[in-house]
PDB file of C-alpha atoms and ligand atoms in Angstrom:
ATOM      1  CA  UNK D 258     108.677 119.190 125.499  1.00 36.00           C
ATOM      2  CA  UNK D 259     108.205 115.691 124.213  1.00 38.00           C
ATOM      3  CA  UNK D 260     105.073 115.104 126.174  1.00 46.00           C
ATOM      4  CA  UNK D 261     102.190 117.595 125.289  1.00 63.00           C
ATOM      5  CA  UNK D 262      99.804 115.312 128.136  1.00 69.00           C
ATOM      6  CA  UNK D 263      98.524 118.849 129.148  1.00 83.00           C
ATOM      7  CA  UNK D 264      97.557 119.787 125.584  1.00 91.00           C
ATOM      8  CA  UNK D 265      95.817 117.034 125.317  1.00 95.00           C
ATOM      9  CA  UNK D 266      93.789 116.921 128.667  1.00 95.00           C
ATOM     10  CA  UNK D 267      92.906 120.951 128.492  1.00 95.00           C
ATOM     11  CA  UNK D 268      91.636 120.608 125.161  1.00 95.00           C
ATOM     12  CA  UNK D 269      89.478 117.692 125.817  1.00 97.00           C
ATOM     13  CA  UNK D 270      88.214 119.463 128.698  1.00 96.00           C
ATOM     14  CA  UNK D 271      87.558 122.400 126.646  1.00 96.00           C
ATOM     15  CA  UNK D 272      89.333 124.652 128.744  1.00 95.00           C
ATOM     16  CA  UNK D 273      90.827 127.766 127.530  1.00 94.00           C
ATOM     17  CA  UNK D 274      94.531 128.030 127.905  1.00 93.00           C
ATOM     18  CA  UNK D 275      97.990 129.844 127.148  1.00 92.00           C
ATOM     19  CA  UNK D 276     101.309 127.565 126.793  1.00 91.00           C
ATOM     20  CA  UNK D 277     104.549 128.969 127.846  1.00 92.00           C
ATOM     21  CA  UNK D 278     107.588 126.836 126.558  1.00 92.00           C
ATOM     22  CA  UNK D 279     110.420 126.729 129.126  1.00 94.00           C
ATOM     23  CA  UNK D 280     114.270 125.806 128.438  1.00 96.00           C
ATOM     24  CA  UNK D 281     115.583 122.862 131.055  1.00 96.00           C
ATOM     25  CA  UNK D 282     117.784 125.133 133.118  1.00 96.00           C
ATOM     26  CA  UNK D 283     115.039 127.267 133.789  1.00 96.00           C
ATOM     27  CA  UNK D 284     112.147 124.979 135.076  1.00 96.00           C
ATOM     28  CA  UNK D 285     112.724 124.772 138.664  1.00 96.00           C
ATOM     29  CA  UNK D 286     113.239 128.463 139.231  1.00 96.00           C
ATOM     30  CA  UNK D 287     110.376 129.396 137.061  1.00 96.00           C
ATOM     31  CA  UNK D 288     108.101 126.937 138.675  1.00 96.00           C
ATOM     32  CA  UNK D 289     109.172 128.119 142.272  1.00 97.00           C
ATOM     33  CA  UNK D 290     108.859 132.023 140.918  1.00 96.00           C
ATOM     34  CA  UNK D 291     105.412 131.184 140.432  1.00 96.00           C
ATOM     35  CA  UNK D 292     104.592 129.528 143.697  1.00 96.00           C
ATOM     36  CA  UNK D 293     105.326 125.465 142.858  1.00 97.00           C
ATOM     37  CA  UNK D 294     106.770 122.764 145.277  1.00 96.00           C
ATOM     38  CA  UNK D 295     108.966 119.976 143.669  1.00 97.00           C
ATOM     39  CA  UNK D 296     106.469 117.702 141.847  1.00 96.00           C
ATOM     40  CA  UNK D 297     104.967 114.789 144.287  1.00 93.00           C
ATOM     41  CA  UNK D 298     106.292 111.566 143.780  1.00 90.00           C
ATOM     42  CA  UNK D 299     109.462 112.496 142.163  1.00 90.00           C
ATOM     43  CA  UNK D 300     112.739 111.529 143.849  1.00 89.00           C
ATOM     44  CA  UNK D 301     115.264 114.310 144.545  1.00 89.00           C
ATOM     45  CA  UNK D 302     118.017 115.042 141.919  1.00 87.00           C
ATOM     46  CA  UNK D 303     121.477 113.063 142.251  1.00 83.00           C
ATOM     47  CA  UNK D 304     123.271 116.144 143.632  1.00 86.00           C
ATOM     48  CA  UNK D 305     120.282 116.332 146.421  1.00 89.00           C
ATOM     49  CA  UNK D 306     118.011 118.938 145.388  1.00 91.00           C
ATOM     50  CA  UNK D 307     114.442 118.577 144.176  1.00 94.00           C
ATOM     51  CA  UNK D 308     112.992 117.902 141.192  1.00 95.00           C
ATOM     52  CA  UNK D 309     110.795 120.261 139.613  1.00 96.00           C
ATOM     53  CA  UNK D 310     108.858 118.982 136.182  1.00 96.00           C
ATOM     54  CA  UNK D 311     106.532 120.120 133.574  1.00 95.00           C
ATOM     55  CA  UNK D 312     104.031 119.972 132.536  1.00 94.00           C
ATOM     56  CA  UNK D 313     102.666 122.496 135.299  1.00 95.00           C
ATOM     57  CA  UNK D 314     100.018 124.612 135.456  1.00 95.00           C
ATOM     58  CA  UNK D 315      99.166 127.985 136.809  1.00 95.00           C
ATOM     59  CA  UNK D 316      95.473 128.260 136.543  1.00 96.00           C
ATOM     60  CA  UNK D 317      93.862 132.163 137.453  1.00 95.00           C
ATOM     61  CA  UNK D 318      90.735 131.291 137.536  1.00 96.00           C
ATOM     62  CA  UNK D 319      91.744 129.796 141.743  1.00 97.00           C
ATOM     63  CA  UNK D 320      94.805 131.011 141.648  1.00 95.00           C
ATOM     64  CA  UNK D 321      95.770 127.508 141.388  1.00 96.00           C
ATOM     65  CA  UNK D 322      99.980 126.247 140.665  1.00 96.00           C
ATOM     66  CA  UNK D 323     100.935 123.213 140.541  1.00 96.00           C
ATOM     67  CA  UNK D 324     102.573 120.188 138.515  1.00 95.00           C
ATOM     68  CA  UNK D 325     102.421 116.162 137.453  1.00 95.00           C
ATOM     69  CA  UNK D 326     100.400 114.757 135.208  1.00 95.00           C
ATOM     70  CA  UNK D 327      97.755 113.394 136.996  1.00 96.00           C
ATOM     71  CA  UNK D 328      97.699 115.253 139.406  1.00 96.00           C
ATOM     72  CA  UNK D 329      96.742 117.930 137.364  1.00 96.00           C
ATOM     73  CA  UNK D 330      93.865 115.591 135.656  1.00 97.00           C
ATOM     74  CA  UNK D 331      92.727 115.060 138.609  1.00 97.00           C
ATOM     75  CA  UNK D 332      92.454 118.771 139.397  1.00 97.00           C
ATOM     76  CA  UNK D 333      91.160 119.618 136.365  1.00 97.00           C
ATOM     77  CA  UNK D 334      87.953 117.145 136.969  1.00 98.00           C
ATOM     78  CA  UNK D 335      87.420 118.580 140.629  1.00 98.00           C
ATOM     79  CA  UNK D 336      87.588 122.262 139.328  1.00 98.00           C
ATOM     80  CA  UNK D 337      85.763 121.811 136.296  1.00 98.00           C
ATOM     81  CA  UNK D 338      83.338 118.843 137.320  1.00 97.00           C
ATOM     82  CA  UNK D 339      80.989 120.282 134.087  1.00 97.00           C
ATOM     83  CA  UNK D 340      83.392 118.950 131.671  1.00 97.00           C
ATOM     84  CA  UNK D 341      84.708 115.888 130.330  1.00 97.00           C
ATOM     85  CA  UNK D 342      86.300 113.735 133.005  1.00 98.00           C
ATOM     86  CA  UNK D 343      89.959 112.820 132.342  1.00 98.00           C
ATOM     87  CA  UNK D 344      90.159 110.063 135.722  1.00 98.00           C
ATOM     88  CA  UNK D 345      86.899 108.561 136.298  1.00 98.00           C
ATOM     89  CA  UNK D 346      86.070 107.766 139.929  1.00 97.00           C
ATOM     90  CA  UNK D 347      88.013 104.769 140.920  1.00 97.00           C
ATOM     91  CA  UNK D 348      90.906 104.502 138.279  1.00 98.00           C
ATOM     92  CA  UNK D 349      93.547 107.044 140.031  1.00 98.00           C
ATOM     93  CA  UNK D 350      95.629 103.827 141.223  1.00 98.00           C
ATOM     94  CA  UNK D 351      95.498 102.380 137.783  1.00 98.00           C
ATOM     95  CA  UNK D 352      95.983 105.527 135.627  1.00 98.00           C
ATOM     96  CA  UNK D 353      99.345 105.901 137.842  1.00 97.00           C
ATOM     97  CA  UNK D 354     100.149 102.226 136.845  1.00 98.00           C
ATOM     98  CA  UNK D 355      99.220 102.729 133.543  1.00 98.00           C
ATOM     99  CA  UNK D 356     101.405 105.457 133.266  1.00 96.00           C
ATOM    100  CA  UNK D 357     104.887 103.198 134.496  1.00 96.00           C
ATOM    101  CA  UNK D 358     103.527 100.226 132.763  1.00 98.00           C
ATOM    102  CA  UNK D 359     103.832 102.364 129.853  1.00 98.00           C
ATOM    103  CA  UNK D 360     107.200 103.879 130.577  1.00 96.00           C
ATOM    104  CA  UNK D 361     108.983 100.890 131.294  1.00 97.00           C
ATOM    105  CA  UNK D 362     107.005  99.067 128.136  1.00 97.00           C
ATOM    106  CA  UNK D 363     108.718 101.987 126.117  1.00 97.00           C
ATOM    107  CA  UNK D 364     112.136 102.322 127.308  1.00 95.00           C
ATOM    108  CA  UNK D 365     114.223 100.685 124.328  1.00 96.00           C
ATOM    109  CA  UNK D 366     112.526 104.035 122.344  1.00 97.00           C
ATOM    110  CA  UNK D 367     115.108 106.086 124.578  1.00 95.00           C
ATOM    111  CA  UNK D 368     117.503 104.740 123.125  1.00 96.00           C
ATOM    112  CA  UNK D 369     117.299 105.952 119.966  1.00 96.00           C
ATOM    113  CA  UNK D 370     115.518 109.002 121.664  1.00 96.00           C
ATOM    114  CA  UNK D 371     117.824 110.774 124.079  1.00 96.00           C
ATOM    115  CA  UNK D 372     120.958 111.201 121.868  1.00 97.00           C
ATOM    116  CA  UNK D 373     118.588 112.594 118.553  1.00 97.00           C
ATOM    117  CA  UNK D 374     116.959 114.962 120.888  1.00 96.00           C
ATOM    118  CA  UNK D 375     120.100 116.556 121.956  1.00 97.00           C
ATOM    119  CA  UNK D 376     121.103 116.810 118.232  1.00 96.00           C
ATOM    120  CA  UNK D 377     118.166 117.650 116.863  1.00 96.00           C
ATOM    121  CA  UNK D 378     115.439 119.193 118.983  1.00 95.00           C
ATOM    122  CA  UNK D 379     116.878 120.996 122.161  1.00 96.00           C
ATOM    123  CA  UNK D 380     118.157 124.317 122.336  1.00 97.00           C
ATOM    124  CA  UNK D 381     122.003 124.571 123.481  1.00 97.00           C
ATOM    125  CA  UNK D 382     120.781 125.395 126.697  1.00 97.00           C
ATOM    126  CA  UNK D 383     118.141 122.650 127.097  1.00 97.00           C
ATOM    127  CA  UNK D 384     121.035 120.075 125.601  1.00 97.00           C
ATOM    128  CA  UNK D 385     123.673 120.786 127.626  1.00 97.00           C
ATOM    129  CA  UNK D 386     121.062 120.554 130.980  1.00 96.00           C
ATOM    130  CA  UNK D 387     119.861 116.905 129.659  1.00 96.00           C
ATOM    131  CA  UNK D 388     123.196 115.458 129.011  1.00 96.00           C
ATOM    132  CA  UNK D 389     124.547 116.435 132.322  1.00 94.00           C
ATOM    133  CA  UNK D 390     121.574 115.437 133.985  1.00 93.00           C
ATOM    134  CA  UNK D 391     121.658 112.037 131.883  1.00 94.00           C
ATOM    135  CA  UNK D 392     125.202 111.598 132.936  1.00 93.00           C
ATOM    136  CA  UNK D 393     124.254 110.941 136.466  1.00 90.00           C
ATOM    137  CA  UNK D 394     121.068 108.944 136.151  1.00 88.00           C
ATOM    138  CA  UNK D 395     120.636 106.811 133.269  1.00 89.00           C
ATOM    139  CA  UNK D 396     124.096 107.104 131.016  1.00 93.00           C
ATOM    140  CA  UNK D 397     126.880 106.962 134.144  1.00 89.00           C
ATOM    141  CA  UNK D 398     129.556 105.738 132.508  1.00 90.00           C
ATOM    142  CA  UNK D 399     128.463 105.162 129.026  1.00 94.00           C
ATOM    143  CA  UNK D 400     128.340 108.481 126.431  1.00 95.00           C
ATOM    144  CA  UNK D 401     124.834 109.203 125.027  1.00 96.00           C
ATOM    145  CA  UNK D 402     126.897 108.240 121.956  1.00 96.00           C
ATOM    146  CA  UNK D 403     127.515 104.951 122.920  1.00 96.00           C
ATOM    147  CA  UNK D 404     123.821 104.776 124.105  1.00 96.00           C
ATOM    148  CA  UNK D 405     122.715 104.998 120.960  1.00 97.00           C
ATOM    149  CA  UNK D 406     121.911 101.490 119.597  1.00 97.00           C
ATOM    150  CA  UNK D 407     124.140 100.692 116.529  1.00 96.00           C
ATOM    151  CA  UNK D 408     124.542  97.770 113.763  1.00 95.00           C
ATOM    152  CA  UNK D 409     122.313  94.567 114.842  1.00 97.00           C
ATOM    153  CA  UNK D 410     121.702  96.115 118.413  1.00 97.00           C
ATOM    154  CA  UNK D 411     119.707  98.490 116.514  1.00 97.00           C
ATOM    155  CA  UNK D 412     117.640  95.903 114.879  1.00 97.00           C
ATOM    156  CA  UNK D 413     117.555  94.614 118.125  1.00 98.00           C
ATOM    157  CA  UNK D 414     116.673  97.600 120.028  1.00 98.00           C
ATOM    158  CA  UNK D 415     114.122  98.892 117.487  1.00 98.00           C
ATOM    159  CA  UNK D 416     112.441  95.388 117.733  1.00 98.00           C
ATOM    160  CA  UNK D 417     112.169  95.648 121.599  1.00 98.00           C
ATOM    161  CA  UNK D 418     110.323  98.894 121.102  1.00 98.00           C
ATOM    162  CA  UNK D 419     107.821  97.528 118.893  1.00 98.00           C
ATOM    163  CA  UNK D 420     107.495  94.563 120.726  1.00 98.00           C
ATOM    164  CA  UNK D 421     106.621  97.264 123.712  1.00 98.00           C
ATOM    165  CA  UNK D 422     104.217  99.036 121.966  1.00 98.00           C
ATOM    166  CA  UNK D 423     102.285  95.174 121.013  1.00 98.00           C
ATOM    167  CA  UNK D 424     102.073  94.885 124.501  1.00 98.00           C
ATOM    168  CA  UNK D 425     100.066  97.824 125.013  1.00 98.00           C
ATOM    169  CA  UNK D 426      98.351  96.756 122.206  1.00 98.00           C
ATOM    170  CA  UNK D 427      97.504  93.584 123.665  1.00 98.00           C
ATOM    171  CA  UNK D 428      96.200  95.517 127.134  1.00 98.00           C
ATOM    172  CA  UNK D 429      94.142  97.578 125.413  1.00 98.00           C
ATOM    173  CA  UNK D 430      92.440  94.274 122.907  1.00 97.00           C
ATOM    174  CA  UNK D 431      89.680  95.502 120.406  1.00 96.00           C
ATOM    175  CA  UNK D 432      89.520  98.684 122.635  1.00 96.00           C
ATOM    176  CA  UNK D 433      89.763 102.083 120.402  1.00 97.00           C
ATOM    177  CA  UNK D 434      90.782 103.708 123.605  1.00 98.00           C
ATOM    178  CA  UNK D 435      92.295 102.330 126.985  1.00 98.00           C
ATOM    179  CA  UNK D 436      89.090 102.469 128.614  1.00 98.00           C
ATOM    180  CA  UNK D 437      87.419 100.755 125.504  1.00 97.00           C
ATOM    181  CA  UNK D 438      84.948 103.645 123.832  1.00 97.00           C
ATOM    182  CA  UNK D 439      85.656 105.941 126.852  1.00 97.00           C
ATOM    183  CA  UNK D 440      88.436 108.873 126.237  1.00 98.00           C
ATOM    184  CA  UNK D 441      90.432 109.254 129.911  1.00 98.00           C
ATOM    185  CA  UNK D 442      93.506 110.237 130.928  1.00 98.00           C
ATOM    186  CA  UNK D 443      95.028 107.132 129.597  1.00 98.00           C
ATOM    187  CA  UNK D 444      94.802 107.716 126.522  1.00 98.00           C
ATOM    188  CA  UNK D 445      96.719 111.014 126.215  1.00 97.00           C
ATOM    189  CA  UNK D 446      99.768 109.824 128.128  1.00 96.00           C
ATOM    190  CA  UNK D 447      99.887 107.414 125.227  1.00 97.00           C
ATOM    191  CA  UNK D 448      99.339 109.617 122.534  1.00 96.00           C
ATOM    192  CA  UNK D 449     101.877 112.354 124.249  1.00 94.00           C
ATOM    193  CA  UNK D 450     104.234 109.412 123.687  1.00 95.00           C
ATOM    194  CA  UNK D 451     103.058 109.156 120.112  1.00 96.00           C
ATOM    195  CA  UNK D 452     103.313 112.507 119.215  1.00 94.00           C
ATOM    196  CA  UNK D 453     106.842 112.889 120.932  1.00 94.00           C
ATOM    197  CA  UNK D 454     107.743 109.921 118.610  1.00 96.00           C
ATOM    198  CA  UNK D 455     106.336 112.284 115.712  1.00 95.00           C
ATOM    199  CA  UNK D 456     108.360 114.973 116.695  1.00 93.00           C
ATOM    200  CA  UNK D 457     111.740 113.030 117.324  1.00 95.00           C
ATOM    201  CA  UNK D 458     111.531 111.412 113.031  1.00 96.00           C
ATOM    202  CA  UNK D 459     108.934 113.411 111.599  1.00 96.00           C
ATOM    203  CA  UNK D 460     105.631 112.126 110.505  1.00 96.00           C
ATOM    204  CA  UNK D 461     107.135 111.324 106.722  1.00 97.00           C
ATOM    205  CA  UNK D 462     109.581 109.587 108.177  1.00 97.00           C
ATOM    206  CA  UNK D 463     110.487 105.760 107.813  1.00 97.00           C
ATOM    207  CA  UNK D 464     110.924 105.324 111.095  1.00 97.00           C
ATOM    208  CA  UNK D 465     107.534 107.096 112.103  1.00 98.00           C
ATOM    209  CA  UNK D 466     106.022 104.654 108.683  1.00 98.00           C
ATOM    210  CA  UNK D 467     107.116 101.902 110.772  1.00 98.00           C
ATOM    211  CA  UNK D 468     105.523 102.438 114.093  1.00 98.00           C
ATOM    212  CA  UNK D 469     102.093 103.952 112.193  1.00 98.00           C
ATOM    213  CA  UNK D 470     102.505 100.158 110.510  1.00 98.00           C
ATOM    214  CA  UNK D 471     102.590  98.263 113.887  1.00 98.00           C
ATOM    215  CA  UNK D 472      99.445  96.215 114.932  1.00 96.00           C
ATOM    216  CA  UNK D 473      97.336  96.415 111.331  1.00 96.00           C
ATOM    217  CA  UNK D 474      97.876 100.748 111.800  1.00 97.00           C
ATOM    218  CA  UNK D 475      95.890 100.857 115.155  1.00 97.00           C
ATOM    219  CA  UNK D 476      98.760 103.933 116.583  1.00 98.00           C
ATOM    220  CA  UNK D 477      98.111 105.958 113.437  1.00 97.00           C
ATOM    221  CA  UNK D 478      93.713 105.395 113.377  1.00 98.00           C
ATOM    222  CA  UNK D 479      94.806 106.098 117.768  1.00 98.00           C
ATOM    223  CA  UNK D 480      95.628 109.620 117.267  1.00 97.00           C
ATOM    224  CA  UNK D 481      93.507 110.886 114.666  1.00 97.00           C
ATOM    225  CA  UNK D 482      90.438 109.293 116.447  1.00 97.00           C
ATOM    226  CA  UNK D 483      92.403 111.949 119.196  1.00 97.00           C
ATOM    227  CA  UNK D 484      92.942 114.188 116.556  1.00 95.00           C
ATOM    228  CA  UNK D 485      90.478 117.531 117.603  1.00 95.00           C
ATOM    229  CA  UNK D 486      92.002 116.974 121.088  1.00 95.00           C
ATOM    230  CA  UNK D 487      95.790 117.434 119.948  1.00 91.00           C
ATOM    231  CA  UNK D 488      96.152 121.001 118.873  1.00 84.00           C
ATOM    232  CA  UNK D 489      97.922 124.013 120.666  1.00 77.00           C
ATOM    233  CA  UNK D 490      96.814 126.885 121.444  1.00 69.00           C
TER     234      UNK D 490
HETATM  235  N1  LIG P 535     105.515 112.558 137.014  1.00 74.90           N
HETATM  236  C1  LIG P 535     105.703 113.745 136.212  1.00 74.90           C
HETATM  237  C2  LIG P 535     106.915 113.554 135.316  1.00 74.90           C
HETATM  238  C3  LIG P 535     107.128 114.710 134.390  1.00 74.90           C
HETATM  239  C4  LIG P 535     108.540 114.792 133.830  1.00 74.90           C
HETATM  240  O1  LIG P 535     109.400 113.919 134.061  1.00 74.90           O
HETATM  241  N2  LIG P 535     108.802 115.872 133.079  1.00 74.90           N
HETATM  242  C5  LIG P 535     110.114 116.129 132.501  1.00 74.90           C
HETATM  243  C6  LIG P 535     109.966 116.593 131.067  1.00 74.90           C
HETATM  244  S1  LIG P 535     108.995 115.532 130.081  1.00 74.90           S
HETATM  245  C7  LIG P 535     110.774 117.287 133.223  1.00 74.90           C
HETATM  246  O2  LIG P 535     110.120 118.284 133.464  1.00 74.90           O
HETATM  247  N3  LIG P 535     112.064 117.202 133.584  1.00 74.90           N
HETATM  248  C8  LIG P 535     112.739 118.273 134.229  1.00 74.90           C
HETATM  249  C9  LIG P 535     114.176 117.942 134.490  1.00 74.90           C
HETATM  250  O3  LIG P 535     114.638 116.888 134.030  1.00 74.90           O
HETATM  251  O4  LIG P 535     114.829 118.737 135.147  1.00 74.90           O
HETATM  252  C10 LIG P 535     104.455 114.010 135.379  1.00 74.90           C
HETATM  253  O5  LIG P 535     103.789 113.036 134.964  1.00 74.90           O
HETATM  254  O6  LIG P 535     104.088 115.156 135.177  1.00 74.90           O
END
């Protein structure tokens, strides 16, 4: 939900396509109804079963179903060599670091992210799935309440994410994009972040003000120079 990477790599592509919005509960059986193993890469759930994860794809013209990421990229470039190329030869190891550089750069944003999404963006459904899930991984003993950075940790915490997001400032230099003037797959796992950030405060708010004020406004002039690639369908 928070992560529209596919948006973002289908429209760049220029590839037709149809979104379908799932609830949490109902990922893994949907993705199996339609033919998908558990995503590559991922380690099982706590309780032992696998993990299934959007976004996935189900693509008619090959009959085609499967899901991660880059993997999907990657697809996408093989099947559709014609179009714009998402993973250049050569970068698939670095795209996949790129993408847990990223992550890990990012995680004081969860934080502040994981409780306001149950409040404020999941369905009951959806909510109830995530905070059980959380309970097991991330959270253990603390409540998502507690997780939730308060008082000078907040300060604290919200400085740790913009420190994060300097970083990838700092890999990326004078570069517009990742790749410098090249668009690539890169790029739209770190404006899927972006957006998500969007939808979590809203783009009026101070919180989104902030981050669109980080590094002289390069995150704000980042996704409108993605802008055309960012719509649904
Ligand atoms: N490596 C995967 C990770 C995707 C992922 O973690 N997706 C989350 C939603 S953003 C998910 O589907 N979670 C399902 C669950 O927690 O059961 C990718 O890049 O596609």
């Amino acid at each position: 939900v928070l992560i529209p990477i596919h948006r973002y790599s289908l429209n760049y592509k220029g590839l037709p396509y149809k979104t379908v919005w799932l609830e949490y509960p109902d990922v893994a059986s949907t993705l199996q109804s339609v033919g998908i193993p558990p995503t590559p890469g991922m380690p099982p759930k706590p309780d032992g079963s696998p993990y299934y994860t959007l976004p996935a794809i189900v693509d008619p013209n090959t009959g085609k179903a499967m899901s991660e990421s880059l993997l999907i990229g990657e697809y996408l470039d093989s099947t559709y060599p014609d179009k714009p190329t998402l993973v250049p030869n050569g970068t698939r190891a670095l795209m996949q670091a790129f993408v847990g550089a990223v992550a890990n750069n990012l995680y004081a944003s969860a934080r502040f992210s994981l409780l306001k999404s149950c409040e404020e963006l999941l369905n009951e459904r959806s909510e109830m799935y995530i905070r059980e899930a959380r309970k097991k991984d991330i959270l253990k003993d603390i409540s998502m309440e507690d997780f939730y950075p308060k008082g000078e940790e907040e300060k604290a915490e919200w400085k740790k994410f913009e420190n994060g997001m300097g970083e990838i400032g700092k890999w990326m230099g004078d570069g517009r994009f990742v790749m410098g003037d090249k668009i690539s797959f890169a790029d739209f796992i770190l404006a899927g972040w972006l957006q998500g950030f969007i939808k979590l405060w809203g783009v009026e708010s101070k919180e989104w003000k902030d981050i669109a004020s980080w590094d002289g406004g390069r995150w704000d002039r980042f996704l409108k120079d993605l802008e055309e690639f960012g719509r649904d369908d």
